């Protein structure tokens, strides 16, 4: 290859511009859906609510042709009241009940029609159908149909949405029971909720503890990475040897046990158990041998994992804003999800009024516009993946800048903001293309999962097996593409090439360093997984010790679950960023050793710790008499030399 010095981060040009234009056009379509749903009156129907005759509560309405009770003046009736609020249709996601506009929600339980009548006379809020006067509530034969189901539960208006909702949610227990069995026991539910409310200070304190533990663990991993990796490696090997030895010991003991006094049935059971133990022991032996051989092959490459973890710790010292990157991403996702849900709610109330079989009004969209929600669902996946990909590109750009800056004192004042600037100016198209590829895999998998859930219990064994196999294959493909995309973003940050070129170059590098990649992704990921478990267990243990002194309630399940879930989420966010930094550093290291060999004019960019690894590899290769250096050999460069 050419002896010219390769200088990364020099040439900058916009990549994948057509994909950026396509993404912008898609976002315009998302905006059109939101604007359409608001312009067609859906916003007023969603916020103010409407009755079963198409009248929007809290305003004057125009008469709808051939629909009785439409066009009413509901200026004084601002709340939607359901005659049977607990009658839910989970399939169609709506309440199967007549809806009326009322002046006030019943704050107290109404047990009889007389109570309903008194409520209407005192508050001016008629809870029965518009065709029935309050004076006829107790005398009319139609009261059982036109009046609410008794007893009428106490209700309160939902803030901003003007719907009367039951204060006591126990009437929904039979629907929630399918998801959480203990919800039907109202006393247990109340004890759990009271436990959370009583211990809210402890929960907040434990969540803060998990945040601090995650930061401390990231520092610890840097300073004891060498010891930690070898301890875990030794523990895995000893655990496998010990488990295999125990299985063979149990097999030998079972084989030597006397069988004279056993019955034929017991003898058959003992023989089955003995055969099972033999199979387990042989399987464990094969697994242990394979694991030992893998460790033997990878033992020299574990040193690279240790060096990368050490350098990753230095990266966080120079780039402290990396720690907060998950928070900004989560904030952006929450904002987008709120927008997406609100638009979906608008879509649910948009369209033209149509009279159904019961004579009530439903709003439906006809023509091609009725498929807008499909477009909206695709937008949820693509834009969410786009936001996550922006985080990956931002982290990759900052770490690449750190790695390929020889003098760390010359780093930009804020490498993260500099990386965001490069992302916005040059690489949004690449991010859009990479996230779209993930979307293409996710959508078929979600469709298959939906089909599987709808056919549950109806399909035959063969169809069930095929569906699950397809879902599993698509899941594996998605994970592989995610990993390749992340490395493609790193190659883009280094070379400023388009997505396909970067993905190809990254794939070549990963294949050439397959054993190293396997070591980093097994040893490194296992270390980080144990770190997550450690943080969750430590936080949970602290929670048990603190809750032990809280005597106001007896149920600790929900507070501990909340704390442990939050601890795992925090640990996952922090350590996932750590894992991402390690992966970026590895690709930078592999590219660095491709272009440079440490000679004058081709000096390494890498940190001293990684340089020591390369020097040790050279010495080991020379001592082995192979006369070459695998880590510094000249290979075909990723880029054409300019």
Coordinates of C-alpha atoms in Angstrom, one line a residue:
X1 CA 0.0 0.0 0.0
X2 CA 1.0 3.6 -0.4
X3 CA 3.5 5.1 2.1
X4 CA 1.6 8.4 2.2
X5 CA 0.4 9.3 5.7
X6 CA -3.3 8.8 6.0
X7 CA -5.0 11.7 7.7
X8 CA -8.5 11.0 8.9
X9 CA -11.2 13.7 9.6
X10 CA -9.9 16.0 6.9
X11 CA -12.3 15.7 4.0
X12 CA -15.9 16.6 4.7
X13 CA -18.8 16.2 2.3
X14 CA -22.5 15.6 2.7
X15 CA -23.3 11.9 2.4
X16 CA -26.5 10.2 1.2
X17 CA -28.3 13.4 0.3
X18 CA -31.2 11.6 -1.5
X19 CA -32.0 9.7 1.7
X20 CA -32.0 12.9 3.7
X21 CA -34.4 14.5 1.2
X22 CA -36.6 11.3 1.4
X23 CA -36.6 11.5 5.2
X24 CA -37.5 15.2 5.1
X25 CA -40.3 14.4 2.7
X26 CA -41.5 11.6 5.0
X27 CA -41.5 13.9 8.0
X28 CA -43.6 16.4 5.9
X29 CA -46.1 13.6 5.4
X30 CA -46.2 13.0 9.1
X31 CA -46.9 16.7 9.6
X32 CA -49.6 16.5 7.0
X33 CA -51.4 13.7 9.0
X34 CA -51.2 15.8 12.2
X35 CA -52.5 18.9 10.4
X36 CA -55.3 17.0 8.6
X37 CA -56.6 15.5 11.8
X38 CA -56.6 18.9 13.5
X39 CA -58.1 20.8 10.5
X40 CA -61.0 18.3 10.2
X41 CA -62.2 19.0 13.7
X42 CA -60.6 16.0 15.4
X43 CA -58.7 18.2 17.9
X44 CA -62.0 19.7 19.3
X45 CA -63.6 16.3 19.4
X46 CA -60.5 14.8 21.2
X47 CA -60.1 17.5 23.8
X48 CA -63.7 18.5 24.4
X49 CA -65.3 15.1 23.7
X50 CA -68.5 14.3 21.9
X51 CA -71.7 12.4 22.6
X52 CA -73.1 9.4 20.7
X53 CA -75.0 11.8 18.4
X54 CA -72.0 13.6 17.0
X55 CA -72.4 16.8 19.2
X56 CA -69.2 18.3 20.6
X57 CA -69.5 19.1 24.3
X58 CA -69.1 22.7 25.4
X59 CA -70.2 24.4 22.2
X60 CA -73.0 24.9 19.7
X61 CA -73.3 22.2 17.1
X62 CA -74.8 22.0 13.6
X63 CA -77.5 19.6 12.7
X64 CA -76.4 16.3 11.0
X65 CA -78.7 15.0 8.3
X66 CA -80.9 12.0 9.3
X67 CA -79.3 11.8 12.8
X68 CA -81.7 12.5 15.7
X69 CA -80.5 14.6 18.7
X70 CA -77.7 16.1 16.6
X71 CA -77.1 19.9 16.3
X72 CA -77.8 20.5 20.1
X73 CA -76.4 23.5 22.0
X74 CA -74.1 22.1 24.6
X75 CA -72.5 25.3 25.7
X76 CA -73.3 24.6 29.4
X77 CA -72.6 20.9 29.1
X78 CA -68.8 20.5 29.0
X79 CA -68.3 16.9 30.2
X80 CA -68.8 13.6 28.5
X81 CA -70.6 11.0 30.6
X82 CA -70.9 7.3 29.8
X83 CA -74.0 5.4 30.8
X84 CA -72.0 2.3 31.4
X85 CA -68.3 3.4 31.8
X86 CA -67.0 -0.1 32.7
X87 CA -68.3 -1.8 29.5
X88 CA -65.0 -1.9 27.5
X89 CA -64.5 -3.2 24.0
X90 CA -60.8 -4.2 24.2
X91 CA -60.7 -5.3 20.5
X92 CA -62.0 -2.0 19.1
X93 CA -60.4 0.0 21.9
X94 CA -63.5 1.9 22.9
X95 CA -66.2 2.1 25.6
X96 CA -69.4 0.2 24.5
X97 CA -71.7 2.7 26.0
X98 CA -74.0 5.6 25.1
X99 CA -72.1 8.9 25.7
X100 CA -73.9 12.1 26.7
X101 CA -72.8 15.7 27.3
X102 CA -73.5 16.7 30.9
X103 CA -73.0 19.8 33.0
X104 CA -71.2 18.0 35.9
X105 CA -69.9 14.6 36.8
X106 CA -71.4 12.8 39.7
X107 CA -68.9 13.1 42.5
X108 CA -70.8 10.7 44.8
X109 CA -72.1 7.2 44.0
X110 CA -75.8 7.2 42.9
X111 CA -77.5 4.0 43.9
X112 CA -81.0 4.5 42.7
X113 CA -82.9 6.3 40.0
X114 CA -84.2 8.7 42.7
X115 CA -80.6 9.6 43.4
X116 CA -80.0 10.3 39.7
X117 CA -83.1 12.4 39.6
X118 CA -82.1 14.4 42.7
X119 CA -78.6 14.9 41.1
X120 CA -80.2 16.3 37.9
X121 CA -82.5 18.7 39.9
X122 CA -79.8 20.0 42.2
X123 CA -76.9 20.3 39.7
X124 CA -78.8 20.8 36.4
X125 CA -76.9 17.8 35.0
X126 CA -79.2 15.2 33.3
X127 CA -77.5 11.8 33.3
X128 CA -80.2 10.1 31.3
X129 CA -80.8 10.3 27.6
X130 CA -81.8 13.7 26.1
X131 CA -85.3 12.3 25.2
X132 CA -86.1 11.7 28.9
X133 CA -86.9 14.6 31.3
X134 CA -85.6 14.4 34.8
X135 CA -89.1 14.3 36.2
X136 CA -89.7 11.0 34.2
X137 CA -86.6 9.2 35.6
X138 CA -88.5 7.2 38.2
X139 CA -91.8 6.8 36.3
X140 CA -90.9 6.0 32.7
X141 CA -90.7 2.4 31.5
X142 CA -87.7 3.3 29.3
X143 CA -85.5 4.4 32.3
X144 CA -83.7 1.1 32.4
X145 CA -82.5 1.6 28.8
X146 CA -82.1 5.4 28.7
X147 CA -80.6 6.0 32.1
X148 CA -77.1 5.0 33.4
X149 CA -76.4 1.5 34.8
X150 CA -76.9 1.4 38.5
X151 CA -75.2 2.1 40.8
X152 CA -73.6 5.1 39.1
X153 CA -70.0 5.1 40.3
X154 CA -68.5 8.3 41.6
X155 CA -66.5 10.0 38.9
X156 CA -64.3 13.0 38.2
X157 CA -63.4 14.8 34.9
X158 CA -60.1 13.8 33.4
X159 CA -57.8 16.9 33.2
X160 CA -57.8 18.6 29.8
X161 CA -60.0 15.9 28.2
X162 CA -63.4 16.5 29.9
X163 CA -64.4 12.9 30.3
X164 CA -66.1 11.7 33.4
X165 CA -64.0 8.7 34.6
X166 CA -64.8 6.5 37.6
X167 CA -62.7 7.4 40.7
X168 CA -62.6 3.7 41.8
X169 CA -60.9 1.7 39.0
X170 CA -62.0 -1.6 40.5
X171 CA -64.8 -1.9 37.8
X172 CA -62.0 -2.4 35.3
X173 CA -60.5 -5.3 37.3
X174 CA -61.8 -8.1 35.1
X175 CA -60.0 -6.6 32.1
X176 CA -56.8 -5.9 33.9
X177 CA -56.9 -9.4 35.5
X178 CA -55.8 -10.8 32.1
X179 CA -52.6 -8.8 32.5
X180 CA -52.0 -8.7 36.2
X181 CA -53.9 -11.3 38.2
X182 CA -53.8 -9.5 41.6
X183 CA -55.4 -6.3 40.3
X184 CA -58.8 -8.0 40.8
X185 CA -58.1 -8.0 44.5
X186 CA -58.8 -4.4 45.3
X187 CA -57.4 -4.5 48.8
X188 CA -54.0 -5.8 47.5
X189 CA -54.0 -3.0 44.8
X190 CA -54.7 -0.4 47.4
X191 CA -51.9 -1.7 49.7
X192 CA -49.5 -1.6 46.8
X193 CA -50.4 1.9 45.8
X194 CA -50.3 3.1 49.4
X195 CA -46.9 1.4 49.7
X196 CA -45.5 3.4 46.7
X197 CA -47.0 6.7 48.0
X198 CA -45.6 6.1 51.5
X199 CA -42.1 5.2 50.3
X200 CA -41.8 7.8 47.5
X201 CA -38.9 9.5 49.2
X202 CA -37.1 6.1 49.6
X203 CA -37.8 5.3 46.0
X204 CA -36.3 8.6 44.8
X205 CA -33.3 8.1 47.0
X206 CA -32.7 4.6 45.7
X207 CA -33.0 5.8 42.1
X208 CA -30.4 8.4 42.8
X209 CA -28.3 5.7 44.4
X210 CA -28.4 3.6 41.2
X211 CA -27.3 6.7 39.2
X212 CA -24.3 7.2 41.5
X213 CA -23.4 3.5 41.5
X214 CA -23.5 3.4 37.7
X215 CA -21.1 6.4 37.5
X216 CA -18.8 4.8 40.1
X217 CA -18.8 1.4 38.2
X218 CA -17.7 3.2 35.0
X219 CA -14.7 4.6 36.9
X220 CA -13.9 1.2 38.6
X221 CA -14.0 -0.7 35.3
X222 CA -11.3 1.5 34.0
X223 CA -8.9 1.0 36.9
X224 CA -9.4 -2.7 37.6
X225 CA -10.3 -3.8 34.1
X226 CA -7.3 -6.1 33.9
X227 CA -8.0 -7.9 37.2
X228 CA -11.8 -8.0 36.5
X229 CA -11.5 -9.6 33.1
X230 CA -9.2 -12.3 34.3
X231 CA -11.3 -13.0 37.4
X232 CA -14.4 -13.4 35.3
X233 CA -12.6 -15.6 32.8
X234 CA -11.3 -17.9 35.6
X235 CA -14.7 -18.0 37.3
X236 CA -16.4 -19.1 34.1
X237 CA -13.8 -21.9 33.5
X238 CA -13.9 -23.0 37.1
X239 CA -17.7 -22.9 37.1
X240 CA -17.9 -25.1 34.0
X241 CA -15.3 -27.6 35.4
X242 CA -17.1 -27.7 38.7
X243 CA -20.6 -28.2 37.1
X244 CA -19.2 -30.9 34.9
X245 CA -17.5 -32.6 37.9
X246 CA -20.7 -32.5 40.0
X247 CA -22.7 -34.1 37.2
X248 CA -20.2 -36.9 36.7
X249 CA -20.1 -37.4 40.5
X250 CA -23.9 -37.6 40.7
X251 CA -23.9 -40.1 37.8
X252 CA -21.3 -42.3 39.5
X253 CA -23.1 -42.2 42.8
X254 CA -26.5 -43.0 41.2
X255 CA -24.9 -45.9 39.3
X256 CA -23.4 -47.4 42.5
X257 CA -26.6 -47.1 44.6
X258 CA -28.2 -50.5 45.5
X259 CA -31.3 -51.5 43.6
X260 CA -32.3 -54.8 45.3
X261 CA -35.1 -53.3 47.4
X262 CA -36.7 -51.2 44.7
X263 CA -39.9 -52.0 42.8
X264 CA -39.9 -52.4 39.0
X265 CA -41.5 -49.0 38.6
X266 CA -38.9 -47.3 40.9
X267 CA -36.1 -49.2 39.0
X268 CA -37.4 -47.8 35.7
X269 CA -37.5 -44.3 37.1
X270 CA -33.9 -44.7 38.5
X271 CA -32.7 -45.9 35.1
X272 CA -34.3 -42.9 33.4
X273 CA -32.7 -40.6 35.8
X274 CA -29.3 -42.3 35.3
X275 CA -29.6 -42.0 31.6
X276 CA -30.6 -38.3 31.9
X277 CA -27.6 -37.7 34.2
X278 CA -25.3 -39.3 31.7
X279 CA -26.6 -37.1 28.8
X280 CA -26.2 -34.0 31.0
X281 CA -22.7 -35.0 32.0
X282 CA -21.6 -35.7 28.4
X283 CA -23.2 -32.4 27.2
X284 CA -21.5 -30.4 30.0
X285 CA -18.2 -32.1 29.2
X286 CA -18.4 -31.2 25.5
X287 CA -19.4 -27.6 26.5
X288 CA -16.5 -27.3 28.9
X289 CA -14.0 -28.6 26.3
X290 CA -15.3 -26.2 23.7
X291 CA -15.2 -23.3 26.2
X292 CA -11.7 -24.2 27.3
X293 CA -10.5 -24.3 23.7
X294 CA -12.1 -21.0 22.9
X295 CA -10.5 -19.4 26.0
X296 CA -7.2 -20.9 24.9
X297 CA -7.5 -19.4 21.4
X298 CA -8.6 -16.1 22.7
X299 CA -6.4 -15.7 25.7
X300 CA -4.0 -13.4 23.9
X301 CA -6.8 -11.3 22.5
X302 CA -8.3 -10.7 26.0
X303 CA -5.4 -8.3 26.5
X304 CA -6.9 -6.1 23.7
X305 CA -10.3 -6.0 25.5
X306 CA -8.6 -5.0 28.7
X307 CA -6.7 -2.2 26.9
X308 CA -9.9 -0.9 25.2
X309 CA -11.8 -0.8 28.5
X310 CA -8.9 1.2 30.0
X311 CA -8.8 3.7 27.1
X312 CA -12.6 3.9 27.2
X313 CA -12.3 5.1 30.8
X314 CA -9.9 7.9 29.6
X315 CA -12.4 8.9 26.9
X316 CA -15.1 9.6 29.6
X317 CA -12.5 11.7 31.5
X318 CA -11.8 13.8 28.4
X319 CA -15.4 13.8 27.2
X320 CA -17.6 14.0 30.3
X321 CA -20.7 15.0 28.4
X322 CA -20.8 11.5 26.9
X323 CA -22.3 10.4 30.3
X324 CA -25.4 12.6 29.6
X325 CA -25.9 11.5 26.1
X326 CA -28.6 8.8 27.0
X327 CA -30.6 11.5 28.8
X328 CA -30.8 13.8 25.7
X329 CA -31.8 10.8 23.5
X330 CA -34.4 9.7 26.0
X331 CA -35.8 13.2 26.2
X332 CA -36.0 13.5 22.4
X333 CA -37.7 10.1 22.2
X334 CA -40.3 11.1 24.8
X335 CA -41.1 14.3 23.0
X336 CA -41.6 12.4 19.7
X337 CA -43.6 9.7 21.4
X338 CA -45.9 12.3 23.0
X339 CA -46.4 13.9 19.6
X340 CA -47.0 10.5 18.0
X341 CA -49.6 9.5 20.6
X342 CA -51.5 12.8 20.4
X343 CA -51.6 12.6 16.6
X344 CA -52.9 9.0 16.9
X345 CA -55.6 10.1 19.2
X346 CA -56.5 12.9 16.7
X347 CA -56.7 10.3 14.0
X348 CA -59.1 8.2 16.1
X349 CA -61.6 11.0 16.2
X350 CA -61.2 12.3 12.7
X351 CA -63.3 11.6 9.6
X352 CA -66.9 12.1 8.5
X353 CA -69.9 11.3 10.8
X354 CA -71.5 8.0 9.9
X355 CA -74.6 6.4 11.6
X356 CA -74.0 2.9 12.9
X357 CA -76.4 0.0 13.4
X358 CA -77.5 1.3 16.8
X359 CA -78.3 4.7 15.4
X360 CA -75.4 6.5 17.0
X361 CA -72.6 8.5 15.3
X362 CA -69.1 7.3 14.5
X363 CA -66.4 9.2 12.7
X364 CA -64.7 7.3 9.9
X365 CA -62.2 8.2 7.2
X366 CA -63.1 6.9 3.7
X367 CA -60.9 6.4 0.7
X368 CA -57.1 6.3 0.6
X369 CA -56.9 8.5 3.7
X370 CA -58.2 5.6 5.9
X371 CA -54.7 4.0 5.6
X372 CA -52.9 7.1 7.1
X373 CA -52.5 5.2 10.4
X374 CA -50.2 2.7 8.6
X375 CA -48.0 5.6 7.5
X376 CA -48.1 6.9 11.1
X377 CA -46.9 3.5 12.5
X378 CA -44.0 3.4 10.0
X379 CA -43.2 6.9 11.1
X380 CA -43.0 5.8 14.7
X381 CA -40.4 3.1 13.9
X382 CA -38.3 5.1 11.4
X383 CA -38.1 8.3 13.4
X384 CA -37.4 6.5 16.7
X385 CA -34.6 4.5 15.0
X386 CA -33.4 7.8 13.4
X387 CA -33.1 9.4 16.9
X388 CA -31.2 6.4 18.3
X389 CA -28.9 6.4 15.2
X390 CA -28.2 10.1 15.8
X391 CA -27.0 9.2 19.3
X392 CA -24.7 6.5 17.8
X393 CA -23.3 8.8 15.2
X394 CA -22.8 11.5 17.8
X395 CA -20.9 9.2 20.2
X396 CA -18.9 7.7 17.3
X397 CA -17.9 11.2 16.0
X398 CA -16.8 12.3 19.4
X399 CA -14.8 9.2 20.2
X400 CA -13.2 9.2 16.7
X401 CA -12.2 12.8 17.2
X402 CA -10.6 11.8 20.5
X403 CA -8.8 8.8 19.1
X404 CA -7.3 10.6 16.0
X405 CA -6.2 13.7 17.9
X406 CA -2.5 13.0 18.7
X407 CA -2.2 15.8 21.3
X408 CA -5.3 15.5 23.5
X409 CA -4.8 19.2 24.5
X410 CA -5.8 20.1 21.0
X411 CA -9.3 18.5 21.4
X412 CA -12.2 20.8 20.6
X413 CA -13.7 22.6 23.6
X414 CA -16.8 20.4 23.4
X415 CA -16.2 17.3 21.2
X416 CA -19.8 16.2 21.6
X417 CA -21.2 19.5 20.2
X418 CA -18.6 19.4 17.5
X419 CA -19.8 15.9 16.6
X420 CA -23.4 17.0 16.6
X421 CA -22.4 19.9 14.3
X422 CA -20.8 17.4 11.8
X423 CA -23.8 15.2 12.1
X424 CA -26.2 17.9 11.2
X425 CA -24.0 19.4 8.4
X426 CA -22.8 16.2 6.7
X427 CA -24.3 12.9 7.9
X428 CA -28.1 13.2 8.5
X429 CA -28.6 11.3 5.2
X430 CA -26.4 8.4 6.3
X431 CA -28.3 8.2 9.6
X432 CA -31.7 8.3 7.7
X433 CA -30.6 5.4 5.5
X434 CA -29.2 3.3 8.3
X435 CA -32.4 3.7 10.4
X436 CA -34.6 3.0 7.4
X437 CA -32.8 -0.4 6.9
X438 CA -33.6 -1.3 10.5
X439 CA -37.2 -0.2 9.9
X440 CA -37.5 -2.5 6.9
X441 CA -36.6 -5.5 9.2
X442 CA -38.7 -4.4 12.2
X443 CA -42.0 -3.9 10.3
X444 CA -42.2 -7.5 8.9
X445 CA -41.3 -8.9 12.4
X446 CA -44.0 -6.8 14.0
X447 CA -46.6 -7.9 11.4
X448 CA -45.6 -11.6 12.0
X449 CA -45.9 -11.1 15.8
X450 CA -49.3 -9.5 15.4
X451 CA -50.5 -12.4 13.2
X452 CA -49.1 -14.9 15.7
X453 CA -51.0 -13.2 18.6
X454 CA -54.2 -13.1 16.5
X455 CA -54.0 -16.8 15.6
X456 CA -52.9 -17.9 19.0
X457 CA -54.6 -21.2 19.7
X458 CA -56.1 -21.5 16.2
X459 CA -53.0 -22.3 14.0
X460 CA -51.6 -25.8 13.8
X461 CA -48.2 -26.8 15.1
X462 CA -46.4 -26.4 11.8
X463 CA -47.7 -22.9 11.2
X464 CA -46.8 -21.9 14.7
X465 CA -43.3 -23.2 14.3
X466 CA -42.8 -21.4 11.0
X467 CA -44.1 -18.1 12.4
X468 CA -41.8 -18.3 15.5
X469 CA -38.8 -19.3 13.3
X470 CA -39.4 -16.3 11.0
X471 CA -39.8 -14.0 14.0
X472 CA -36.6 -15.3 15.5
X473 CA -34.7 -15.0 12.2
X474 CA -35.8 -11.4 11.7
X475 CA -34.8 -10.6 15.3
X476 CA -31.3 -12.0 14.7
X477 CA -31.0 -10.1 11.4
X478 CA -32.1 -6.9 13.2
X479 CA -29.4 -7.3 15.9
X480 CA -26.7 -8.0 13.3
X481 CA -27.8 -5.0 11.2
X482 CA -27.8 -2.8 14.4
X483 CA -24.2 -3.8 15.1
X484 CA -23.1 -3.3 11.5
X485 CA -24.9 0.1 11.4
X486 CA -23.1 1.3 14.5
X487 CA -19.7 0.4 12.9
X488 CA -20.8 1.9 9.6
X489 CA -21.5 5.2 11.5
X490 CA -18.0 5.0 13.0
X491 CA -16.4 4.5 9.5
X492 CA -18.5 7.4 8.2
X493 CA -17.3 9.6 11.1
X494 CA -13.7 8.7 10.1
X495 CA -13.8 8.8 6.3
X496 CA -16.9 10.9 5.6
X497 CA -18.1 8.2 3.1
X498 CA -21.7 7.3 2.4
X499 CA -23.6 4.6 4.3
X500 CA -23.0 1.7 1.9
X501 CA -19.3 2.3 1.5
X502 CA -18.9 2.7 5.2
X503 CA -20.8 -0.4 5.9
X504 CA -18.7 -2.4 3.4
X505 CA -15.5 -1.1 4.9
X506 CA -16.6 -1.7 8.5
X507 CA -17.7 -5.3 7.5
X508 CA -14.3 -6.0 6.0
X509 CA -12.5 -4.8 9.1
X510 CA -14.8 -6.9 11.4
X511 CA -14.2 -10.0 9.3
X512 CA -10.5 -9.6 9.3
X513 CA -10.6 -9.2 13.1
X514 CA -13.3 -11.8 13.7
X515 CA -11.6 -13.4 16.7
X516 CA -10.9 -10.1 18.3
X517 CA -14.5 -9.0 17.7
X518 CA -15.8 -12.3 19.3
X519 CA -13.6 -11.7 22.3
X520 CA -14.7 -8.1 22.8
X521 CA -18.3 -8.9 22.4
X522 CA -18.2 -12.0 24.7
X523 CA -15.8 -11.0 27.5
X524 CA -16.7 -7.3 27.3
X525 CA -20.5 -7.7 27.1
X526 CA -20.4 -10.3 29.9
X527 CA -18.5 -7.9 32.1
X528 CA -21.0 -5.1 31.4
X529 CA -23.9 -7.5 32.0
X530 CA -22.5 -8.5 35.4
X531 CA -22.1 -4.8 36.1
X532 CA -25.8 -4.2 35.5
X533 CA -26.7 -7.2 37.7
X534 CA -24.4 -5.8 40.4
X535 CA -26.1 -2.4 40.3
X536 CA -29.6 -3.8 40.4
X537 CA -28.7 -6.2 43.3
X538 CA -27.0 -3.5 45.3
X539 CA -29.9 -1.1 44.8
X540 CA -32.4 -3.8 45.6
X541 CA -30.5 -4.8 48.8
X542 CA -30.4 -1.2 49.9
X543 CA -34.1 -1.0 49.2
X544 CA -34.9 -4.0 51.4
X545 CA -32.8 -2.6 54.2
X546 CA -34.4 0.8 54.0
X547 CA -38.0 -0.5 53.6
X548 CA -37.4 -2.8 56.6
X549 CA -37.7 0.3 58.8
X550 CA -40.8 1.6 57.1
X551 CA -43.8 0.2 59.1
X552 CA -46.6 2.1 57.4
X553 CA -47.3 -0.8 55.0
X554 CA -46.4 -4.4 54.5
X555 CA -46.3 -4.9 50.7
X556 CA -42.8 -4.2 49.3
X557 CA -43.3 -5.7 45.9
X558 CA -44.2 -2.7 43.8
X559 CA -41.6 -0.2 45.4
X560 CA -38.8 -2.8 44.9
X561 CA -39.9 -3.6 41.4
X562 CA -40.0 0.2 40.5
X563 CA -36.5 0.7 42.1
X564 CA -35.0 -2.4 40.4
X565 CA -36.4 -1.5 37.0
X566 CA -35.1 2.0 37.2
X567 CA -31.7 0.8 38.4
X568 CA -31.5 -1.6 35.5
X569 CA -32.6 1.1 33.0
X570 CA -30.0 3.6 34.4
X571 CA -27.2 0.9 34.4
X572 CA -28.1 -0.2 30.9
X573 CA -28.0 3.4 29.6
X574 CA -24.6 4.1 31.2
X575 CA -23.0 0.8 30.4
X576 CA -24.4 0.7 26.9
X577 CA -22.7 4.0 26.2
X578 CA -19.5 2.4 27.6
X579 CA -20.0 -0.6 25.3
X580 CA -20.5 1.7 22.3
X581 CA -17.3 3.6 23.1
X582 CA -15.4 0.3 23.3
X583 CA -16.7 -0.8 19.9
X584 CA -15.8 2.6 18.3
X585 CA -12.4 2.4 19.8
X586 CA -11.8 -1.1 18.5
X587 CA -12.7 -0.1 14.9
X588 CA -10.5 3.0 15.2
X589 CA -7.7 0.8 16.5
X590 CA -8.1 -1.7 13.6
X591 CA -8.1 1.0 11.0
X592 CA -5.1 2.7 12.7
X593 CA -3.0 -0.6 12.5
X594 CA -4.0 -0.9 8.9
X595 CA -2.7 2.4 7.8
X596 CA 0.2 2.9 10.2
X597 CA 3.1 0.8 11.5
X598 CA 4.8 3.2 14.0
X599 CA 7.6 4.1 11.5
X600 CA 8.4 7.8 10.9
X601 CA 5.7 9.4 8.9
X602 CA 3.3 6.6 9.7
X603 CA 3.0 7.0 13.5
X604 CA 0.2 5.4 15.4
X605 CA -2.7 7.6 16.6
X606 CA -3.5 5.1 19.4
X607 CA -3.2 5.6 23.2
X608 CA 0.0 4.4 25.0
X609 CA -1.9 1.4 26.5
X610 CA -2.9 0.2 23.0
X611 CA 0.6 0.9 21.7
X612 CA 1.9 -1.3 24.5
X613 CA -0.4 -4.1 23.3
X614 CA 0.9 -3.8 19.7
X615 CA 4.5 -3.9 21.0
X616 CA 3.8 -6.9 23.1
X617 CA 2.2 -8.6 20.1
X618 CA 5.3 -7.9 18.0
X619 CA 7.6 -9.3 20.6
X620 CA 5.5 -12.4 21.0
X621 CA 5.4 -12.9 17.2
X622 CA 9.2 -12.5 16.9
X623 CA 9.8 -14.9 19.8
X624 CA 7.5 -17.4 18.1
X625 CA 9.8 -17.1 15.0
X626 CA 7.0 -16.0 12.6
X627 CA 8.9 -12.9 11.6
X628 CA 5.8 -10.7 11.2
X629 CA 3.3 -8.7 13.1
X630 CA -0.3 -9.6 12.6
X631 CA -1.5 -6.4 14.1
X632 CA 0.7 -4.1 12.0
X633 CA 0.8 -6.0 8.7
X634 CA 0.0 -4.0 5.7
X635 CA -3.5 -4.6 4.3
X636 CA -5.6 -3.1 1.7
X637 CA -6.6 0.4 3.0
X638 CA -10.2 1.3 3.5
X639 CA -10.0 4.3 1.3
X640 CA -8.4 5.0 -2.0
X641 CA -5.4 7.1 -1.5
X642 CA -5.8 10.6 -2.6

